[in-house]
Short mmCIF file of C-alpha atoms in Angstrom, two decimals:
data_model
loop_
_atom_site.label_atom_id
_atom_site.label_comp_id
_atom_site.label_asym_id
_atom_site.label_seq_id
_atom_site.Cartn_x
_atom_site.Cartn_y
_atom_site.Cartn_z
CA LEU A 173 -14.20 -18.26 41.20
CA ARG A 174 -12.36 -16.45 43.95
CA THR A 175 -14.59 -14.58 46.37
CA THR A 176 -13.66 -11.46 48.24
CA PRO A 177 -15.87 -11.12 51.32
CA LEU A 178 -17.77 -7.86 51.73
CA PHE A 179 -19.02 -8.78 55.14
CA LEU A 180 -18.07 -9.55 58.69
CA SER A 181 -18.17 -13.09 59.98
CA PRO A 182 -21.68 -13.55 61.41
CA LYS A 183 -20.52 -16.02 64.05
CA ASP A 184 -22.53 -14.35 66.78
CA LEU A 185 -25.73 -15.00 64.82
CA TYR A 186 -25.43 -18.62 63.78
CA THR A 187 -24.37 -21.81 65.49
CA ALA A 188 -21.54 -23.62 63.74
CA PRO A 189 -22.83 -26.80 62.07
CA ASP A 190 -21.40 -30.20 62.80
CA SER A 191 -19.24 -32.03 60.25
CA CYS A 192 -20.23 -34.84 57.89
CA LYS A 193 -16.83 -36.49 58.36
CA GLY A 194 -17.59 -40.17 58.96
CA ARG A 195 -21.37 -39.55 58.94
CA CYS A 196 -22.31 -39.99 55.25
CA GLN A 197 -25.77 -41.58 54.81
CA GLU A 198 -26.27 -41.55 58.58
CA PRO A 199 -30.01 -41.97 59.32
CA TYR A 200 -31.92 -38.76 60.03
CA SER A 201 -32.19 -37.73 63.68
CA PRO A 202 -34.08 -34.60 64.73
CA GLU A 203 -31.48 -34.02 67.45
CA ASP A 204 -28.75 -33.36 64.84
CA GLU A 205 -28.11 -29.73 63.91
CA CYS A 206 -27.26 -30.74 60.34
CA HIS A 207 -27.48 -33.89 58.27
CA CYS A 208 -25.46 -36.06 55.89
CA ASN A 209 -27.95 -38.29 54.08
CA ALA A 210 -29.18 -37.97 50.50
CA GLU A 211 -32.38 -36.16 51.57
CA CYS A 212 -30.54 -33.26 53.20
CA GLU A 213 -30.20 -31.42 49.87
CA ARG A 214 -33.96 -31.34 49.41
CA HIS A 215 -34.58 -30.25 53.00
CA ARG A 216 -31.72 -27.71 52.97
CA ASN A 217 -30.28 -29.08 56.18
CA CYS A 218 -26.95 -30.59 55.06
CA CYS A 219 -23.82 -29.88 57.06
CA GLU A 220 -21.60 -27.33 55.34
CA ASP A 221 -18.98 -29.94 54.44
CA TYR A 222 -21.52 -32.49 53.12
CA TYR A 223 -20.40 -32.04 49.52
CA ARG A 224 -16.74 -32.45 50.40
CA HIS A 225 -17.17 -35.63 52.42
CA CYS A 226 -20.26 -37.28 50.98
CA ARG A 227 -20.57 -36.11 47.39
CA ASP A 228 -17.01 -36.30 46.06
CA GLU A 229 -18.36 -37.20 42.65
CA GLY A 230 -19.87 -33.73 42.31
CA PHE A 231 -23.35 -32.33 41.77
CA SER A 232 -23.82 -33.81 38.31
CA SER A 233 -24.11 -37.34 39.75
CA SER A 234 -27.75 -36.75 40.65
CA TRP A 235 -30.32 -36.24 37.91
CA ASP A 236 -31.96 -33.33 39.71
CA ALA A 237 -28.80 -31.73 41.10
CA ILE A 238 -28.22 -28.06 40.29
CA THR A 239 -24.81 -27.68 38.68
CA ASP A 240 -22.53 -24.67 38.85
CA GLN A 241 -23.02 -24.14 35.11
CA GLU A 242 -26.80 -24.17 35.47
CA LEU A 243 -26.58 -21.53 38.19
CA LEU A 244 -24.63 -19.27 35.82
CA GLN A 245 -27.22 -19.83 33.08
CA VAL A 246 -30.36 -19.36 35.17
CA SER A 247 -28.98 -16.26 36.91
CA GLU A 248 -28.40 -14.65 33.49
CA GLN A 249 -31.99 -15.51 32.58
CA LEU A 250 -33.28 -13.89 35.77
CA TYR A 251 -31.08 -10.84 35.18
CA LYS A 252 -32.58 -10.39 31.71
CA ALA A 253 -36.10 -10.92 33.08
CA ASP A 254 -35.86 -8.10 35.66
CA HIS A 255 -38.21 -5.82 33.72
CA ASN A 256 -39.11 -3.75 36.79
CA LYS A 257 -35.54 -2.71 37.63
CA ALA A 258 -34.57 0.96 37.70
CA ARG A 259 -33.46 2.57 34.46
CA PRO A 260 -30.19 4.56 34.52
CA THR A 261 -32.20 7.80 34.70
CA ASP A 262 -34.26 6.58 37.70
CA ILE A 263 -31.47 6.73 40.29
CA ALA A 264 -28.49 8.99 40.97
CA ILE A 265 -26.18 7.95 43.81
CA ASN A 266 -23.26 9.81 45.35
CA PRO A 267 -20.90 7.19 46.84
CA GLN A 268 -18.27 9.76 47.91
CA TYR A 269 -15.60 8.21 50.17
CA GLN A 270 -14.30 4.69 49.49
CA ALA A 271 -13.14 3.08 52.72
CA SER A 272 -10.20 0.69 52.88
CA PRO A 273 -10.68 -2.67 54.69
CA ASP A 274 -9.10 -1.33 57.88
CA GLU A 275 -11.39 1.72 57.89
CA THR A 276 -14.80 0.02 57.71
CA GLY A 277 -14.95 -0.45 61.48
CA ASP A 278 -14.07 3.17 62.33
CA GLN A 279 -17.67 4.37 62.61
CA GLU A 280 -16.56 7.64 61.06
CA ASP A 281 -18.80 9.58 58.69
CA ARG A 282 -16.50 10.38 55.76
CA SER A 283 -19.29 11.32 53.33
CA PRO A 284 -21.05 14.60 54.14
CA GLN A 285 -23.79 14.13 51.53
CA PRO A 286 -26.53 11.47 51.41
CA LEU A 287 -25.91 8.39 49.27
CA TYR A 288 -29.02 8.98 47.15
CA LYS A 289 -29.13 12.22 45.18
CA TYR A 290 -32.27 11.19 43.31
CA VAL A 291 -34.70 8.30 43.04
CA ASN A 292 -37.67 8.33 40.68
CA GLU A 293 -40.37 7.34 43.18
CA LYS A 294 -42.73 6.38 40.36
CA LEU A 295 -40.88 3.06 40.60
CA PHE A 296 -42.54 2.53 43.96
CA SER A 297 -46.01 2.48 42.41
CA LYS A 298 -45.18 -0.69 40.49
CA PRO A 299 -47.10 -3.56 42.15
CA THR A 300 -44.07 -5.53 43.36
CA TYR A 301 -42.44 -2.40 44.82
CA ALA A 302 -45.66 -1.17 46.45
CA SER A 303 -46.40 -4.55 48.04
CA PHE A 304 -42.77 -4.88 49.17
CA ILE A 305 -42.72 -1.43 50.81
CA LYS A 306 -45.89 -2.26 52.78
CA LEU A 307 -43.98 -5.10 54.48
CA LEU A 308 -41.11 -2.95 55.74
CA ASP A 309 -42.92 -1.42 58.73
CA ASN A 310 -44.23 -4.75 60.03
CA TYR A 311 -41.25 -5.53 62.27
CA GLN A 312 -39.75 -4.76 65.66
CA ARG A 313 -36.12 -4.24 64.72
CA ALA A 314 -34.67 -5.23 68.11
CA THR A 315 -33.96 -8.94 68.45
CA GLY A 316 -35.43 -10.43 71.61
CA ARG A 317 -38.75 -8.64 71.12
CA GLU A 318 -41.63 -10.87 70.05
CA GLU A 319 -43.15 -10.08 66.65
CA ASP A 320 -46.88 -9.45 66.82
CA VAL A 321 -48.12 -10.48 63.37
CA THR A 322 -51.57 -9.11 62.55
CA ALA A 323 -54.10 -10.44 60.05
CA GLU A 324 -53.37 -7.37 57.91
CA GLU A 325 -49.65 -8.16 57.90
CA LEU A 326 -50.36 -11.75 56.84
CA ARG A 327 -52.46 -10.37 53.97
CA GLU A 328 -49.55 -8.11 53.01
CA GLN A 329 -47.23 -11.12 52.88
CA ASP A 330 -49.66 -12.99 50.64
CA ASN A 331 -50.12 -9.95 48.41
CA PHE A 332 -46.35 -9.54 47.96
CA LEU A 333 -45.97 -13.21 47.02
CA ARG A 334 -48.93 -12.95 44.63
CA GLU A 335 -47.44 -9.88 42.91
CA VAL A 336 -43.90 -11.26 42.55
CA MET A 337 -45.24 -14.54 41.16
CA LYS A 338 -46.91 -12.61 38.35
CA THR A 339 -43.49 -11.53 37.06
CA GLU A 340 -41.57 -13.29 34.31
CA LEU A 341 -38.55 -13.44 36.61
CA MET A 342 -40.24 -15.49 39.33
CA LYS A 343 -42.03 -17.66 36.77
CA LYS A 344 -38.64 -18.50 35.25
CA LEU A 345 -37.26 -19.30 38.70
CA PHE A 346 -40.19 -21.62 39.45
CA ALA A 347 -39.87 -23.34 36.06
CA PHE A 348 -36.19 -24.00 36.76
CA LEU A 349 -36.81 -25.37 40.28
CA HIS A 350 -39.76 -27.43 39.02
CA GLU A 351 -37.56 -28.95 36.32
CA LYS A 352 -35.02 -29.76 39.03
CA ASN A 353 -37.69 -31.60 41.01
CA ARG A 354 -37.63 -29.15 43.93
CA TYR A 355 -41.35 -28.28 43.69
CA GLY A 356 -44.26 -30.14 42.16
CA SER A 357 -46.51 -27.11 41.65
CA GLU A 358 -46.48 -23.32 41.81
CA GLN A 359 -48.76 -23.51 44.85
CA GLU A 360 -46.19 -25.65 46.67
CA PHE A 361 -43.46 -23.19 45.73
CA ILE A 362 -45.44 -20.18 47.02
CA ALA A 363 -46.27 -21.96 50.28
CA ASP A 364 -42.59 -22.76 50.81
CA LEU A 365 -41.54 -19.19 49.98
CA LYS A 366 -43.91 -17.96 52.68
CA GLU A 367 -42.43 -20.32 55.28
CA MET A 368 -38.73 -19.92 54.44
CA TRP A 369 -38.92 -16.12 54.25
CA PHE A 370 -41.72 -15.09 56.63
CA GLY A 371 -41.80 -17.95 59.13
CA LEU A 372 -40.81 -16.70 62.60
CA TYR A 373 -37.99 -18.05 64.75
CA SER A 374 -35.99 -16.85 67.74
CA ARG A 375 -32.64 -15.04 67.59
CA GLY A 376 -33.07 -14.26 71.30
CA ASP A 377 -34.22 -16.36 74.24
CA GLY A 378 -37.18 -18.13 72.74
CA GLU A 379 -39.21 -15.15 71.50
CA GLN A 380 -40.56 -15.42 67.95
CA ASP A 381 -38.59 -12.28 67.09
CA SER A 382 -37.13 -12.77 63.63
CA SER A 383 -37.60 -14.01 60.09
CA GLY A 384 -35.48 -14.20 56.97
CA PHE A 385 -37.42 -11.38 55.34
CA GLU A 386 -37.09 -9.07 58.33
CA HIS A 387 -33.37 -9.73 58.67
CA VAL A 388 -32.39 -9.41 55.00
CA PHE A 389 -34.72 -6.69 53.74
CA SER A 390 -35.92 -4.66 56.72
CA GLY A 391 -32.93 -4.99 59.04
CA GLU A 392 -32.54 -5.76 62.74
CA VAL A 393 -30.55 -4.47 65.69
CA LYS A 394 -28.70 -7.09 67.73
CA LYS A 395 -26.21 -6.40 70.52
CA GLY A 396 -26.17 -2.70 69.64
CA LYS A 397 -25.29 -3.22 65.96
CA VAL A 398 -27.27 -3.33 62.74
CA SER A 399 -27.79 -6.90 61.60
CA GLY A 400 -28.90 -7.80 58.07
CA PHE A 401 -30.42 -4.77 56.23
CA HIS A 402 -29.33 -5.48 52.64
CA ASN A 403 -31.97 -3.60 50.64
CA TRP A 404 -31.59 -0.37 48.68
CA ILE A 405 -35.25 0.64 48.84
CA ARG A 406 -35.32 0.34 52.61
CA PHE A 407 -32.08 2.35 52.81
CA TYR A 408 -33.37 5.10 50.52
CA LEU A 409 -36.66 5.50 52.40
CA LEU A 410 -34.94 5.68 55.79
CA GLU A 411 -32.23 8.03 54.51
CA LYS A 412 -34.97 10.33 53.19
CA GLN A 413 -36.53 10.35 56.68
CA GLY A 414 -33.18 11.16 58.30
CA ALA A 415 -33.03 7.82 60.14
CA VAL A 416 -30.04 6.49 58.16
CA ASN A 417 -26.71 8.28 57.81
CA TYR A 418 -24.43 7.07 54.99
CA PHE A 419 -20.73 6.97 56.02
CA SER A 420 -18.74 5.42 53.15
CA HIS A 421 -18.54 2.51 50.72
CA ASN A 422 -15.91 -0.20 50.42
CA PHE A 423 -16.98 -1.83 47.15
CA GLU A 424 -18.77 -0.77 43.98
CA GLY A 425 -19.80 -3.31 41.36
CA PRO A 426 -18.67 -3.27 37.72
CA TRP A 427 -22.12 -2.69 36.23
CA ASP A 428 -22.78 0.53 34.32
CA THR A 429 -26.51 0.01 34.63
CA TYR A 430 -28.88 -1.42 37.25
CA PRO A 431 -28.87 -3.61 39.22
CA ASP A 432 -25.46 -2.60 40.56
CA VAL A 433 -23.86 -3.66 43.85
CA LEU A 434 -22.49 -1.53 46.68
CA GLY A 435 -20.80 -2.45 49.95
CA LEU A 436 -21.49 0.38 52.38
CA GLN A 437 -21.03 1.66 55.92
CA PHE A 438 -23.87 3.49 57.66
CA SER A 439 -25.59 4.35 60.91
CA TRP A 440 -29.28 3.60 61.57
CA ASP A 441 -30.57 5.72 64.45
CA GLY A 442 -27.09 5.53 65.95
CA PHE A 443 -26.62 1.79 65.41
CA TYR A 444 -23.70 0.98 63.09
CA LYS A 445 -23.42 -1.35 60.10
CA GLU A 446 -19.79 -2.06 59.26
CA VAL A 447 -20.37 -3.58 55.84
CA GLY A 448 -23.86 -3.76 54.35
CA SER A 449 -23.74 -5.16 50.84
CA ALA A 450 -26.76 -4.47 48.66
CA PHE A 451 -28.04 -4.51 45.12
CA ILE A 452 -28.83 -0.98 43.90
CA GLY A 453 -31.72 -0.39 41.52
CA SER A 454 -32.97 -3.97 41.33
CA SER A 455 -36.62 -4.84 41.64
CA PRO A 456 -37.81 -6.56 44.83
CA GLU A 457 -38.50 -9.75 42.85
CA PHE A 458 -34.91 -9.80 41.55
CA GLU A 459 -33.36 -9.88 45.01
CA PHE A 460 -36.07 -12.15 46.38
CA GLY A 461 -35.60 -14.56 43.47
CA LEU A 462 -31.78 -14.65 43.48
CA TYR A 463 -31.56 -15.13 47.24
CA THR A 464 -34.17 -17.90 47.05
CA LEU A 465 -32.31 -19.62 44.22
CA CYS A 466 -29.05 -19.59 46.15
CA PHE A 467 -30.66 -20.67 49.42
CA ILE A 468 -32.18 -23.70 47.70
CA ALA A 469 -29.18 -24.57 45.50
CA ARG A 470 -26.23 -23.73 47.79
CA PRO A 471 -27.41 -23.26 51.39
CA GLY A 472 -24.58 -22.19 53.65
CA ARG A 473 -22.12 -21.85 50.77
CA ALA A 474 -21.02 -19.23 48.26
CA CYS A 475 -23.39 -19.39 45.28
CA HIS A 476 -21.63 -18.29 42.08
CA LEU A 477 -23.80 -16.44 39.57
CA SER A 478 -23.44 -14.44 36.36
CA LEU A 479 -25.26 -11.12 35.86
CA GLY A 480 -24.87 -9.32 32.56
CA GLY A 481 -21.61 -11.17 31.93
CA TYR A 482 -20.10 -10.27 35.32
CA SER A 483 -19.42 -12.72 38.12
CA LEU A 484 -21.19 -12.29 41.41
CA SER A 485 -21.66 -14.54 44.43
CA ILE A 486 -24.36 -14.69 47.06
CA GLN A 487 -23.86 -16.14 50.54
CA THR A 488 -26.80 -17.64 52.39
CA TYR A 489 -27.09 -19.24 55.80
CA THR A 490 -29.77 -21.56 57.12
CA TRP A 491 -31.24 -21.07 60.57
CA THR A 492 -30.04 -24.16 62.43
CA LYS A 493 -32.05 -23.97 65.65
CA SER A 494 -35.59 -24.60 64.38
CA THR A 495 -37.32 -26.06 61.34
CA TYR A 496 -40.68 -26.11 59.57
CA GLY A 497 -42.56 -28.75 57.60
CA ASP A 498 -40.64 -32.02 57.38
CA GLY A 499 -37.31 -30.65 58.60
CA LYS A 500 -36.87 -27.72 56.22
CA LYS A 501 -34.74 -24.78 57.34
CA TYR A 502 -35.64 -21.10 57.50
CA ILE A 503 -33.45 -18.45 55.90
CA ALA A 504 -31.09 -16.93 58.46
CA THR A 505 -29.53 -14.45 56.04
CA ALA A 506 -28.63 -13.84 52.41
CA TYR A 507 -26.34 -11.17 50.99
CA VAL A 508 -24.05 -10.32 48.09
CA ILE A 509 -20.35 -11.05 48.09
CA SER A 510 -18.07 -9.95 45.25
CA SER A 511 -16.30 -12.48 43.07
#
């Protein structure tokens, strides 16, 4: 599948990994930024070119490898299992101006009206939405400022994970990853979700100032620009408060129902986001599940999926500067790219 990027290169956020050229099956060393032995797939710390140099025979050579075809199949299953998504009558958006590629950096508001004309806020009383929304105000958006995580915020994380794991969608995702020998039990899966998404690391000078969840869903400000912020619920709530100003969109997905996909330009309290790709109308568990699937199956690479018969890809990056557990990597970011 050919991918058309909807995003800017995030080079200023992530260190470039080393190459696996000439390093296949090299013994693990904690000093290495990325690895080239058979265990790196399980720990999500392979170099980006591991598959090219060390796995020429392809994914199907390993009994628990996740093949491209299986990704297409399981993503369709998750799409069908998103029972909490918005119905067509729940949301009305007004995309207005479509920006060309050379206009996305202009920081010019070409859409006088808000993006959201209407959202049925009864959606937000569903348990996964309600528990998700409680997490959004737990973060200092500026990188370089230490996160002060309270006992209440830890309970909110646990509650969100408990609610999403009640859904058919996340149960299907766990069953698939269990079958692929990634997790031995649901408890192990939930514990790993908490670490990979909510575990803190430093995007600044050593402060525990960031996490995958904060970056992807809540959004951050780094070097005067919006970083991450790929969630429609967060956008809607801030736009309603007057904190977000929608400028334009550069991509609209082919779906005639929800979840749809939009690539958009906006300002958040004066900080600009040049291209923020996001699902529109999906449940929190849908995004959380798809990003998790792609982070586990294709870390650092385009992850090709199928949703309602349409092709879509998700890009994830691992955080290369710190680890948890036995060398596992945190989520640095995850977002939609068109395909």
